[in-house]
Amino acid sequence: MVVEAIKNGYVIDHITVGNAIKIYHLLGLDNIDCEVALISYVKSKKMGRKDLLKIGKLIDIVFDKIAVIDPDITINIVKNSKIIEKKQLEIPEKLINVGICNNPRCITSSERNLDQIFHLVDRKNKIYRCHYCEAILENSKIA
Amino acid sequence: MREKKKKNLIDIKDLSVKEIDDLIKVANDIIEHKEKYSHKCDGKILATLFFEPSTRTRLSFESAMLRLGGKVLGFSDSASSSTTKGETLADTVCVVSGYADIIVMRHPKEGAPVVASKRSLVPIINAGDGGHNHPTQTLTDLLTISREKGRLDNLTIGLCGDLKFGRTIHSLITAMSRYKNIKFILISPDELKLPEYVITEVLEKNHIEYIETNSMEEYMNELDVLYMTRVQKERFLNEAEYVRLKDYYILDKSKLETAKEDLCILHPLPRVNEISTEIDDDKRAKYFEQAYNGVYIRMALILKLLEVL
């Protein structure tokens, strides 16, 4: 399969198979005016199989969002057809306004002007808890 | 503007074991020498912000402050607060913290005291936030266990009833897990079992021995403490489920046949049917002493947070 090289944008590499589509939706790539390539189940020396995303525009990306889904990916930032930066993500200790607490009894569901804050409590299993009510952040609530 | 005070009690984990032991010591001294403390809070004001009704806890705090010589103001449900006008909790607390020296609040939303403590100029005491935390109930429980058993370690504690939504249960497990040689017998129907996260993050993390069972009688002979809880109607989304489970356990004389002579029976109150009134005269029933103790440990806490000891 051949996908053209991009001039300006991102190549998101080393995505665990199945996660590219999640990242695609998380970043709202279905709503941007540029070329996007989502390639799944690509052969990889390092991972066996991997997913890959190419985005043909330097859009604003909140990297913490991606790190929560898949902290081991690499983000190549491409400018004028050259990789100017390789970003290794790390799972963040704290998330601010990256997810929404799913607990209907949480104070964040009623109080205005409150940041949605989550703390990493289990690095191995990527578990975050709400700063206020301590409910677990569900992956589907990362927005 | 006054200097912002840092001391609050939001979660029982905010207190170290030493701080809890010190509070128990002060509470015991208050019980022995009430007059010594009757003017410690002269000129101080406690605000009770009860966005959710709770007669018992509110009166216990008011009694505590009045017994210390202080004064009390506040509201007992959100209908009489400016919340009905659309004011945020943060604004309400910010304003009230200019009217009082210490604030006690109960709120139906979980995590509300965290928001309040960020904006308050004075100490905040969490008197219950939804099904989340109720640290002063836990302090009350610890004081009572300590007074009745003479220790907070080397105990087998039976927890019976609603272990799923019972915030007093979760806080008590968290607090007791810091003492040596504690064993829990977790007695509940399958639908109201202790949440998995309490088992993994508290019990297993601290290598605490525990047994889960449906039977109230099976381990009765081993218990040093039996902590009964009410199945709380307000925590159920389905009325039929509540009706099915509310009388699952009823402690009566027959259930206590194999119990130790020095068993300590506790309940955070109010009870409905889960403890038969025939138990009230049994010398092992300590739940009314527990309610009385609540005033004294709250007095000790107010003194600590106001730094007037």
Tab-separated table of C-alpha atoms in Angstrom:
chain	number	residue	atom	x	y	z
A	1	MET	CA	0.000	0.000	0.000
A	2	VAL	CA	1.456	3.374	-0.977
A	3	VAL	CA	0.500	6.583	0.750
A	4	GLU	CA	2.105	9.795	-0.399
A	5	ALA	CA	4.563	11.589	1.874
A	6	ILE	CA	3.167	14.703	3.495
A	7	LYS	CA	4.644	18.183	3.201
A	8	ASN	CA	3.340	19.695	6.419
A	9	GLY	CA	1.592	17.786	9.165
A	10	TYR	CA	1.991	14.810	11.456
A	11	VAL	CA	2.883	11.169	11.130
A	12	ILE	CA	1.599	9.391	14.180
A	13	ASP	CA	3.521	6.140	14.369
A	14	HIS	CA	3.733	3.038	16.571
A	15	ILE	CA	0.031	3.053	17.359
A	16	THR	CA	-1.219	-0.174	18.890
A	17	VAL	CA	-3.405	-2.006	16.367
A	18	GLY	CA	-7.010	-0.851	16.773
A	19	ASN	CA	-6.159	2.466	18.433
A	20	ALA	CA	-5.768	4.569	15.259
A	21	ILE	CA	-9.515	4.772	14.745
A	22	LYS	CA	-9.947	5.885	18.383
A	23	ILE	CA	-7.334	8.616	17.930
A	24	TYR	CA	-8.954	9.592	14.614
A	25	HIS	CA	-12.258	10.270	16.358
A	26	LEU	CA	-10.641	11.768	19.462
A	27	LEU	CA	-8.824	14.380	17.388
A	28	GLY	CA	-11.935	15.064	15.299
A	29	LEU	CA	-10.071	14.177	12.086
A	30	ASP	CA	-13.373	13.532	10.322
A	31	ASN	CA	-14.046	17.254	10.554
A	32	ILE	CA	-10.861	18.841	9.214
A	33	ASP	CA	-10.137	20.118	5.711
A	34	CYS	CA	-7.011	18.176	4.855
A	35	GLU	CA	-5.874	14.735	3.771
A	36	VAL	CA	-5.816	12.098	6.471
A	37	ALA	CA	-4.574	8.539	6.033
A	38	LEU	CA	-5.410	5.841	8.527
A	39	ILE	CA	-3.475	2.662	7.887
A	40	SER	CA	-4.094	-0.305	10.075
A	41	TYR	CA	-2.283	-3.593	10.658
A	42	VAL	CA	1.008	-2.447	9.110
A	43	LYS	CA	4.059	-4.706	9.522
A	44	SER	CA	6.462	-3.379	12.154
A	45	LYS	CA	9.896	-4.614	13.266
A	46	LYS	CA	9.367	-3.170	16.740
A	47	MET	CA	5.743	-4.114	17.316
A	48	GLY	CA	4.935	-6.936	14.897
A	49	ARG	CA	1.873	-5.048	13.679
A	50	LYS	CA	0.935	-1.427	14.198
A	51	ASP	CA	-1.430	1.334	13.110
A	52	LEU	CA	-0.342	4.591	11.497
A	53	LEU	CA	-1.997	7.980	11.011
A	54	LYS	CA	-0.894	10.700	8.595
A	55	ILE	CA	-2.403	14.157	8.886
A	56	GLY	CA	-1.686	16.603	6.082
A	57	LYS	CA	-1.897	19.775	8.138
A	58	LEU	CA	-0.281	21.133	11.307
A	59	ILE	CA	-3.465	21.278	13.344
A	60	ASP	CA	-3.518	21.957	17.110
A	61	ILE	CA	-3.254	18.665	18.941
A	62	VAL	CA	-3.672	18.140	22.684
A	63	PHE	CA	-1.030	15.432	23.052
A	64	ASP	CA	-2.251	14.419	26.526
A	65	LYS	CA	-5.443	13.123	24.929
A	66	ILE	CA	-3.499	10.760	22.711
A	67	ALA	CA	-1.165	9.761	25.516
A	68	VAL	CA	-4.085	8.541	27.589
A	69	ILE	CA	-5.255	6.278	24.738
A	70	ASP	CA	-1.789	5.032	23.718
A	71	PRO	CA	1.262	6.439	25.559
A	72	ASP	CA	3.820	4.483	23.510
A	73	ILE	CA	3.219	6.140	20.147
A	74	THR	CA	5.647	8.437	18.339
A	75	ILE	CA	4.556	11.703	16.772
A	76	ASN	CA	6.650	12.990	13.885
A	77	ILE	CA	6.109	16.657	13.144
A	78	VAL	CA	6.718	17.368	9.458
A	79	LYS	CA	7.468	20.813	8.005
A	80	ASN	CA	8.459	21.382	4.376
A	81	SER	CA	8.682	17.618	3.864
A	82	LYS	CA	11.204	17.215	6.710
A	83	ILE	CA	10.704	15.713	10.147
A	84	ILE	CA	11.570	18.625	12.430
A	85	GLU	CA	10.636	16.921	15.706
A	86	LYS	CA	10.010	13.417	17.002
A	87	LYS	CA	7.782	13.478	20.045
A	88	GLN	CA	7.721	10.526	22.457
A	89	LEU	CA	4.603	10.725	24.546
A	90	GLU	CA	4.443	10.020	28.254
A	91	ILE	CA	1.355	9.173	30.167
A	92	PRO	CA	0.444	12.414	31.980
A	93	GLU	CA	0.179	12.526	35.778
A	94	LYS	CA	-2.683	14.976	35.602
A	95	LEU	CA	-5.351	15.677	32.978
A	96	ILE	CA	-7.056	19.051	32.807
A	97	ASN	CA	-10.160	19.383	30.632
A	98	VAL	CA	-9.227	16.318	28.620
A	99	GLY	CA	-11.974	14.088	29.974
A	100	ILE	CA	-15.405	14.460	31.508
A	101	CYS	CA	-16.378	12.822	34.789
A	102	ASN	CA	-19.023	10.186	34.177
A	103	ASN	CA	-20.387	10.249	37.742
A	104	PRO	CA	-23.794	12.009	37.684
A	105	ARG	CA	-23.353	12.754	41.391
A	106	CYS	CA	-20.011	14.544	40.873
A	107	ILE	CA	-19.883	18.269	41.662
A	108	THR	CA	-18.526	18.858	38.132
A	109	SER	CA	-21.977	17.938	36.787
A	110	SER	CA	-23.587	20.992	38.397
A	111	GLU	CA	-20.974	23.609	39.363
A	112	ARG	CA	-20.161	26.158	36.655
A	113	ASN	CA	-16.630	27.186	35.661
A	114	LEU	CA	-15.005	24.100	37.097
A	115	ASP	CA	-12.043	22.456	35.358
A	116	GLN	CA	-12.359	18.719	34.786
A	117	ILE	CA	-9.253	17.411	36.562
A	118	PHE	CA	-8.083	13.802	36.774
A	119	HIS	CA	-5.067	12.254	38.515
A	120	LEU	CA	-3.184	9.157	37.409
A	121	VAL	CA	-3.567	6.567	40.174
A	122	ASP	CA	-2.433	3.405	38.375
A	123	ARG	CA	0.261	3.879	35.724
A	124	LYS	CA	0.302	0.224	34.647
A	125	ASN	CA	-3.413	0.081	33.916
A	126	LYS	CA	-3.700	3.772	32.906
A	127	ILE	CA	-6.354	4.504	35.516
A	128	TYR	CA	-7.278	8.101	36.267
A	129	ARG	CA	-9.540	9.287	39.055
A	130	CYS	CA	-11.583	12.464	39.250
A	131	HIS	CA	-9.967	15.139	41.431
A	132	TYR	CA	-13.334	15.849	43.068
A	133	CYS	CA	-15.338	12.633	43.424
A	134	GLU	CA	-12.559	10.065	42.737
A	135	ALA	CA	-14.633	8.265	40.089
A	136	ILE	CA	-12.597	6.453	37.435
A	137	LEU	CA	-12.243	8.237	34.085
A	138	GLU	CA	-13.669	6.052	31.366
A	139	ASN	CA	-11.869	6.078	28.015
A	140	SER	CA	-15.147	6.872	26.257
A	141	LYS	CA	-15.330	10.103	28.259
A	142	ILE	CA	-12.055	11.517	26.951
A	143	ALA	CA	-13.111	14.411	24.774
B	1	MET	CA	-8.718	40.127	53.535
B	2	ARG	CA	-7.807	37.553	56.169
B	3	GLU	CA	-4.987	35.129	55.598
B	4	LYS	CA	-6.251	31.931	54.026
B	5	LYS	CA	-6.214	28.972	56.416
B	6	LYS	CA	-5.051	25.657	55.073
B	7	LYS	CA	-6.486	23.129	57.514
B	8	ASN	CA	-9.591	21.294	56.344
B	9	LEU	CA	-11.093	17.867	56.830
B	10	ILE	CA	-12.430	16.613	53.511
B	11	ASP	CA	-11.406	12.966	53.617
B	12	ILE	CA	-10.353	10.781	56.554
B	13	LYS	CA	-7.039	10.304	54.696
B	14	ASP	CA	-6.335	14.006	55.357
B	15	LEU	CA	-5.495	12.959	58.917
B	16	SER	CA	-2.457	10.894	59.888
B	17	VAL	CA	-2.792	8.062	62.388
B	18	LYS	CA	-1.076	10.297	64.957
B	19	GLU	CA	-3.513	13.130	64.332
B	20	ILE	CA	-6.446	10.732	64.741
B	21	ASP	CA	-4.944	9.362	67.965
B	22	ASP	CA	-4.482	12.939	69.234
B	23	LEU	CA	-8.115	13.801	68.414
B	24	ILE	CA	-9.293	10.694	70.280
B	25	LYS	CA	-7.154	11.712	73.256
B	26	VAL	CA	-8.667	15.203	73.298
B	27	ALA	CA	-12.214	13.818	72.887
B	28	ASN	CA	-11.661	11.491	75.844
B	29	ASP	CA	-10.393	14.415	77.905
B	30	ILE	CA	-13.455	16.471	76.949
B	31	ILE	CA	-15.728	13.612	78.080
B	32	GLU	CA	-13.920	13.531	81.443
B	33	HIS	CA	-13.589	17.304	81.939
B	34	LYS	CA	-16.406	19.022	80.025
B	35	GLU	CA	-16.210	22.288	81.982
B	36	LYS	CA	-12.544	22.731	81.036
B	37	TYR	CA	-13.563	23.176	77.406
B	38	SER	CA	-16.802	25.153	77.791
B	39	HIS	CA	-15.282	28.515	76.850
B	40	LYS	CA	-12.561	27.448	74.422
B	41	CYS	CA	-14.480	28.845	71.442
B	42	ASP	CA	-15.940	31.994	73.012
B	43	GLY	CA	-16.396	34.553	70.264
B	44	LYS	CA	-16.059	31.996	67.455
B	45	ILE	CA	-18.751	31.234	64.891
B	46	LEU	CA	-19.439	27.931	63.167
B	47	ALA	CA	-21.412	28.039	59.892
B	48	THR	CA	-23.427	24.941	59.019
B	49	LEU	CA	-24.113	24.813	55.278
B	50	PHE	CA	-26.415	21.855	54.749
B	51	PHE	CA	-27.356	21.706	51.083
B	52	GLU	CA	-28.910	18.334	51.886
B	53	PRO	CA	-30.959	17.786	55.061
B	54	SER	CA	-29.337	15.860	57.913
B	55	THR	CA	-30.754	16.577	61.321
B	56	ARG	CA	-28.435	14.303	63.259
B	57	THR	CA	-25.072	15.400	61.892
B	58	ARG	CA	-26.071	19.069	61.878
B	59	LEU	CA	-27.301	18.996	65.473
B	60	SER	CA	-24.199	17.102	66.534
B	61	PHE	CA	-21.979	19.849	65.086
B	62	GLU	CA	-24.153	22.595	66.548
B	63	SER	CA	-24.080	20.918	69.944
B	64	ALA	CA	-20.290	20.577	69.677
B	65	MET	CA	-19.794	24.280	68.951
B	66	LEU	CA	-22.298	25.418	71.588
B	67	ARG	CA	-20.609	23.201	74.194
B	68	LEU	CA	-17.321	24.918	73.348
B	69	GLY	CA	-18.892	28.328	73.989
B	70	GLY	CA	-19.111	29.298	70.324
B	71	LYS	CA	-22.075	30.382	68.226
B	72	VAL	CA	-23.710	28.809	65.203
B	73	LEU	CA	-25.366	30.080	62.018
B	74	GLY	CA	-26.377	28.437	58.766
B	75	PHE	CA	-29.111	26.741	56.778
B	76	SER	CA	-30.465	23.212	56.843
B	77	ASP	CA	-31.414	22.613	53.221
B	78	SER	CA	-30.528	24.118	49.864
B	79	ALA	CA	-34.051	25.553	49.396
B	80	SER	CA	-33.177	28.207	51.983
B	81	SER	CA	-29.784	29.030	50.439
B	82	SER	CA	-28.891	31.242	47.491
B	83	THR	CA	-28.244	28.088	45.434
B	84	THR	CA	-31.903	28.343	44.382
B	85	LYS	CA	-31.036	31.706	42.780
B	86	GLY	CA	-28.337	30.040	40.731
B	87	GLU	CA	-25.312	30.952	42.847
B	88	THR	CA	-22.349	28.620	42.525
B	89	LEU	CA	-21.113	26.666	45.525
B	90	ALA	CA	-17.755	28.416	45.236
B	91	ASP	CA	-19.395	31.857	45.587
B	92	THR	CA	-21.622	30.773	48.489
B	93	VAL	CA	-18.650	29.420	50.409
B	94	CYS	CA	-16.479	32.414	49.605
B	95	VAL	CA	-19.135	34.753	51.056
B	96	VAL	CA	-19.948	32.651	54.127
B	97	SER	CA	-16.265	32.255	54.983
B	98	GLY	CA	-16.330	35.984	55.671
B	99	TYR	CA	-19.161	35.486	58.184
B	100	ALA	CA	-17.763	32.578	60.200
B	101	ASP	CA	-14.532	31.142	61.621
B	102	ILE	CA	-15.142	27.595	60.469
B	103	ILE	CA	-17.579	25.964	58.021
B	104	VAL	CA	-19.257	22.585	58.181
B	105	MET	CA	-20.931	21.544	54.972
B	106	ARG	CA	-23.023	18.689	53.638
B	107	HIS	CA	-23.705	18.563	49.944
B	108	PRO	CA	-25.418	15.971	47.732
B	109	LYS	CA	-22.726	16.294	45.060
B	110	GLU	CA	-19.549	14.254	45.489
B	111	GLY	CA	-16.393	16.341	45.648
B	112	ALA	CA	-18.274	19.515	46.623
B	113	PRO	CA	-16.062	20.066	49.715
B	114	VAL	CA	-12.965	20.067	47.475
B	115	VAL	CA	-14.448	22.999	45.563
B	116	ALA	CA	-15.441	24.701	48.827
B	117	SER	CA	-12.018	24.309	50.441
B	118	LYS	CA	-10.380	25.965	47.439
B	119	ARG	CA	-12.448	29.121	47.846
B	120	SER	CA	-12.942	29.290	51.598
B	121	LEU	CA	-10.908	31.603	53.781
B	122	VAL	CA	-11.609	29.442	56.842
B	123	PRO	CA	-11.370	25.694	57.581
B	124	ILE	CA	-13.922	23.431	55.892
B	125	ILE	CA	-15.249	20.267	57.483
B	126	ASN	CA	-16.945	17.791	55.180
B	127	ALA	CA	-20.122	16.537	56.865
B	128	GLY	CA	-20.924	14.234	53.941
B	129	ASP	CA	-20.742	14.604	50.155
B	130	GLY	CA	-23.181	12.257	48.428
B	131	GLY	CA	-22.031	8.662	48.689
B	132	HIS	CA	-18.392	9.719	48.803
B	133	ASN	CA	-16.910	10.771	52.168
B	134	HIS	CA	-18.131	11.368	55.697
B	135	PRO	CA	-14.941	11.702	57.727
B	136	THR	CA	-16.450	12.888	61.012
B	137	GLN	CA	-18.641	9.783	61.134
B	138	THR	CA	-15.451	7.762	60.804
B	139	LEU	CA	-13.813	9.736	63.615
B	140	THR	CA	-16.916	9.019	65.710
B	141	ASP	CA	-16.619	5.307	64.909
B	142	LEU	CA	-12.922	5.254	65.780
B	143	LEU	CA	-13.484	7.039	69.084
B	144	THR	CA	-16.250	4.578	69.988
B	145	ILE	CA	-14.234	1.486	69.041
B	146	SER	CA	-11.244	2.855	70.938
B	147	ARG	CA	-13.334	3.558	74.058
B	148	GLU	CA	-15.209	0.250	73.961
B	149	LYS	CA	-12.356	-2.074	72.998
B	150	GLY	CA	-9.435	-0.132	74.446
B	151	ARG	CA	-7.532	-0.379	71.175
B	152	LEU	CA	-7.731	0.218	67.428
B	153	ASP	CA	-5.485	-2.696	66.404
B	154	ASN	CA	-5.886	-6.489	66.644
B	155	LEU	CA	-9.597	-6.450	65.841
B	156	THR	CA	-11.961	-8.541	63.725
B	157	ILE	CA	-14.614	-6.205	62.379
B	158	GLY	CA	-17.848	-7.333	60.758
B	159	LEU	CA	-19.382	-4.844	58.326
B	160	CYS	CA	-22.974	-5.714	57.499
B	161	GLY	CA	-25.585	-4.403	55.062
B	162	ASP	CA	-25.023	-1.933	52.261
B	163	LEU	CA	-21.297	-2.142	51.613
B	164	LYS	CA	-21.671	-0.782	48.086
B	165	PHE	CA	-23.100	2.688	48.650
B	166	GLY	CA	-22.288	2.985	52.369
B	167	ARG	CA	-19.761	5.826	52.532
B	168	THR	CA	-19.261	5.281	56.265
B	169	ILE	CA	-18.150	1.735	55.470
B	170	HIS	CA	-15.595	2.814	52.867
B	171	SER	CA	-14.143	5.497	55.137
B	172	LEU	CA	-14.012	3.149	58.128
B	173	ILE	CA	-12.204	0.479	56.094
B	174	THR	CA	-9.718	3.105	54.868
B	175	ALA	CA	-9.092	4.373	58.385
B	176	MET	CA	-8.857	0.973	60.086
B	177	SER	CA	-6.557	-0.401	57.380
B	178	ARG	CA	-3.792	1.765	58.823
B	179	TYR	CA	-3.825	-0.134	62.130
B	180	LYS	CA	-2.094	-3.477	62.770
B	181	ASN	CA	-3.726	-6.880	62.525
B	182	ILE	CA	-7.177	-5.855	61.378
B	183	LYS	CA	-9.467	-8.418	59.759
B	184	PHE	CA	-12.737	-7.558	58.031
B	185	ILE	CA	-15.767	-9.810	57.583
B	186	LEU	CA	-17.772	-8.232	54.766
B	187	ILE	CA	-21.420	-9.286	55.117
B	188	SER	CA	-23.743	-8.220	52.298
B	189	PRO	CA	-26.083	-9.460	49.592
B	190	ASP	CA	-24.324	-9.855	46.222
B	191	GLU	CA	-25.995	-6.673	44.915
B	192	LEU	CA	-24.511	-4.561	47.706
B	193	LYS	CA	-20.994	-5.989	47.916
B	194	LEU	CA	-18.007	-3.790	48.635
B	195	PRO	CA	-16.881	-2.089	45.380
B	196	GLU	CA	-13.922	-3.712	43.671
B	197	TYR	CA	-11.816	-0.559	43.912
B	198	VAL	CA	-12.037	-0.542	47.725
B	199	ILE	CA	-10.879	-4.159	47.756
B	200	THR	CA	-7.931	-3.570	45.416
B	201	GLU	CA	-6.896	-0.054	46.405
B	202	VAL	CA	-7.369	-0.366	50.174
B	203	LEU	CA	-7.613	-3.952	51.417
B	204	GLU	CA	-5.287	-5.759	49.037
B	205	LYS	CA	-2.872	-2.847	48.745
B	206	ASN	CA	-2.434	-2.840	52.539
B	207	HIS	CA	-2.455	-6.663	52.816
B	208	ILE	CA	-5.556	-6.617	54.997
B	209	GLU	CA	-7.278	-9.956	55.600
B	210	TYR	CA	-10.938	-10.034	54.572
B	211	ILE	CA	-13.754	-12.499	53.978
B	212	GLU	CA	-16.862	-11.823	51.900
B	213	THR	CA	-20.046	-13.617	52.917
B	214	ASN	CA	-23.830	-13.402	52.611
B	215	SER	CA	-24.351	-14.847	56.062
B	216	MET	CA	-24.605	-12.717	59.174
B	217	GLU	CA	-24.300	-15.725	61.509
B	218	GLU	CA	-21.386	-17.595	59.890
B	219	TYR	CA	-18.566	-15.575	61.459
B	220	MET	CA	-20.489	-13.984	64.355
B	221	ASN	CA	-18.401	-15.837	66.975
B	222	GLU	CA	-15.176	-14.260	65.672
B	223	LEU	CA	-16.275	-10.628	65.738
B	224	ASP	CA	-14.943	-7.960	68.109
B	225	VAL	CA	-17.000	-5.258	66.393
B	226	LEU	CA	-20.195	-5.582	64.340
B	227	TYR	CA	-20.959	-2.474	62.286
B	228	MET	CA	-24.502	-2.507	60.912
B	229	THR	CA	-25.669	-0.166	58.156
B	230	ARG	CA	-28.985	0.907	56.740
B	231	VAL	CA	-29.829	0.190	53.114
B	232	GLN	CA	-30.270	3.782	51.949
B	233	LYS	CA	-33.310	4.425	49.798
B	234	GLU	CA	-31.814	7.616	48.340
B	235	ARG	CA	-28.900	5.709	46.770
B	236	PHE	CA	-31.166	3.496	44.622
B	237	LEU	CA	-32.323	4.437	41.157
B	238	ASN	CA	-34.820	1.569	41.201
B	239	GLU	CA	-37.464	1.499	43.976
B	240	ALA	CA	-38.225	-2.223	43.520
B	241	GLU	CA	-34.566	-3.099	44.074
B	242	TYR	CA	-34.568	-1.082	47.311
B	243	VAL	CA	-37.723	-2.806	48.590
B	244	ARG	CA	-36.204	-6.218	47.842
B	245	LEU	CA	-32.976	-5.506	49.730
B	246	LYS	CA	-33.945	-3.187	52.579
B	247	ASP	CA	-34.684	-5.903	55.150
B	248	TYR	CA	-32.079	-8.407	53.984
B	249	TYR	CA	-30.378	-8.365	57.410
B	250	ILE	CA	-32.125	-7.860	60.719
B	251	LEU	CA	-30.006	-8.213	63.832
B	252	ASP	CA	-32.003	-9.749	66.688
B	253	LYS	CA	-31.267	-11.805	69.809
B	254	SER	CA	-31.168	-15.108	67.951
B	255	LYS	CA	-28.429	-13.844	65.610
B	256	LEU	CA	-26.272	-12.952	68.621
B	257	GLU	CA	-26.352	-16.428	70.185
B	258	THR	CA	-22.755	-17.231	69.248
B	259	ALA	CA	-21.427	-13.682	69.598
B	260	LYS	CA	-18.677	-12.755	72.055
B	261	GLU	CA	-19.687	-11.308	75.412
B	262	ASP	CA	-17.681	-8.170	74.690
B	263	LEU	CA	-18.841	-7.683	71.097
B	264	CYS	CA	-19.334	-4.005	70.266
B	265	ILE	CA	-22.407	-3.384	68.046
B	266	LEU	CA	-22.291	-0.107	66.129
B	267	HIS	CA	-24.546	1.676	63.625
B	268	PRO	CA	-24.130	5.180	62.185
B	269	LEU	CA	-27.901	5.749	62.651
B	270	PRO	CA	-30.627	6.399	61.738
B	271	ARG	CA	-31.660	2.742	61.674
B	272	VAL	CA	-34.808	1.395	60.101
B	273	ASN	CA	-35.324	-2.349	60.638
B	274	GLU	CA	-31.755	-3.660	60.508
B	275	ILE	CA	-31.338	-3.737	64.299
B	276	SER	CA	-34.325	-5.000	66.256
B	277	THR	CA	-35.215	-2.741	69.207
B	278	GLU	CA	-34.930	-5.825	71.442
B	279	ILE	CA	-31.143	-5.414	71.093
B	280	ASP	CA	-31.176	-1.873	72.491
B	281	ASP	CA	-30.954	-3.083	76.095
B	282	ASP	CA	-28.167	-5.577	75.361
B	283	LYS	CA	-24.928	-4.354	76.937
B	284	ARG	CA	-23.170	-4.965	73.619
B	285	ALA	CA	-25.338	-2.388	71.807
B	286	LYS	CA	-23.173	0.735	71.615
B	287	TYR	CA	-24.823	2.733	68.817
B	288	PHE	CA	-26.357	5.356	71.052
B	289	GLU	CA	-23.017	5.869	72.860
B	290	GLN	CA	-21.569	6.167	69.347
B	291	ALA	CA	-23.995	9.022	68.555
B	292	TYR	CA	-23.112	10.767	71.836
B	293	ASN	CA	-19.405	10.329	71.114
B	294	GLY	CA	-19.931	12.129	67.805
B	295	VAL	CA	-20.354	15.418	69.633
B	296	TYR	CA	-17.084	15.034	71.552
B	297	ILE	CA	-14.913	14.047	68.609
B	298	ARG	CA	-16.414	16.967	66.642
B	299	MET	CA	-15.531	19.270	69.545
B	300	ALA	CA	-11.953	17.966	69.393
B	301	LEU	CA	-11.878	18.498	65.623
B	302	ILE	CA	-13.200	22.067	65.840
B	303	LEU	CA	-10.532	22.855	68.453
B	304	LYS	CA	-7.812	21.397	66.243
B	305	LEU	CA	-8.885	23.206	63.074
B	306	LEU	CA	-9.358	26.509	64.899
B	307	GLU	CA	-5.996	25.990	66.598
B	308	VAL	CA	-7.378	26.987	69.978
B	309	LEU	CA	-6.055	24.063	72.012
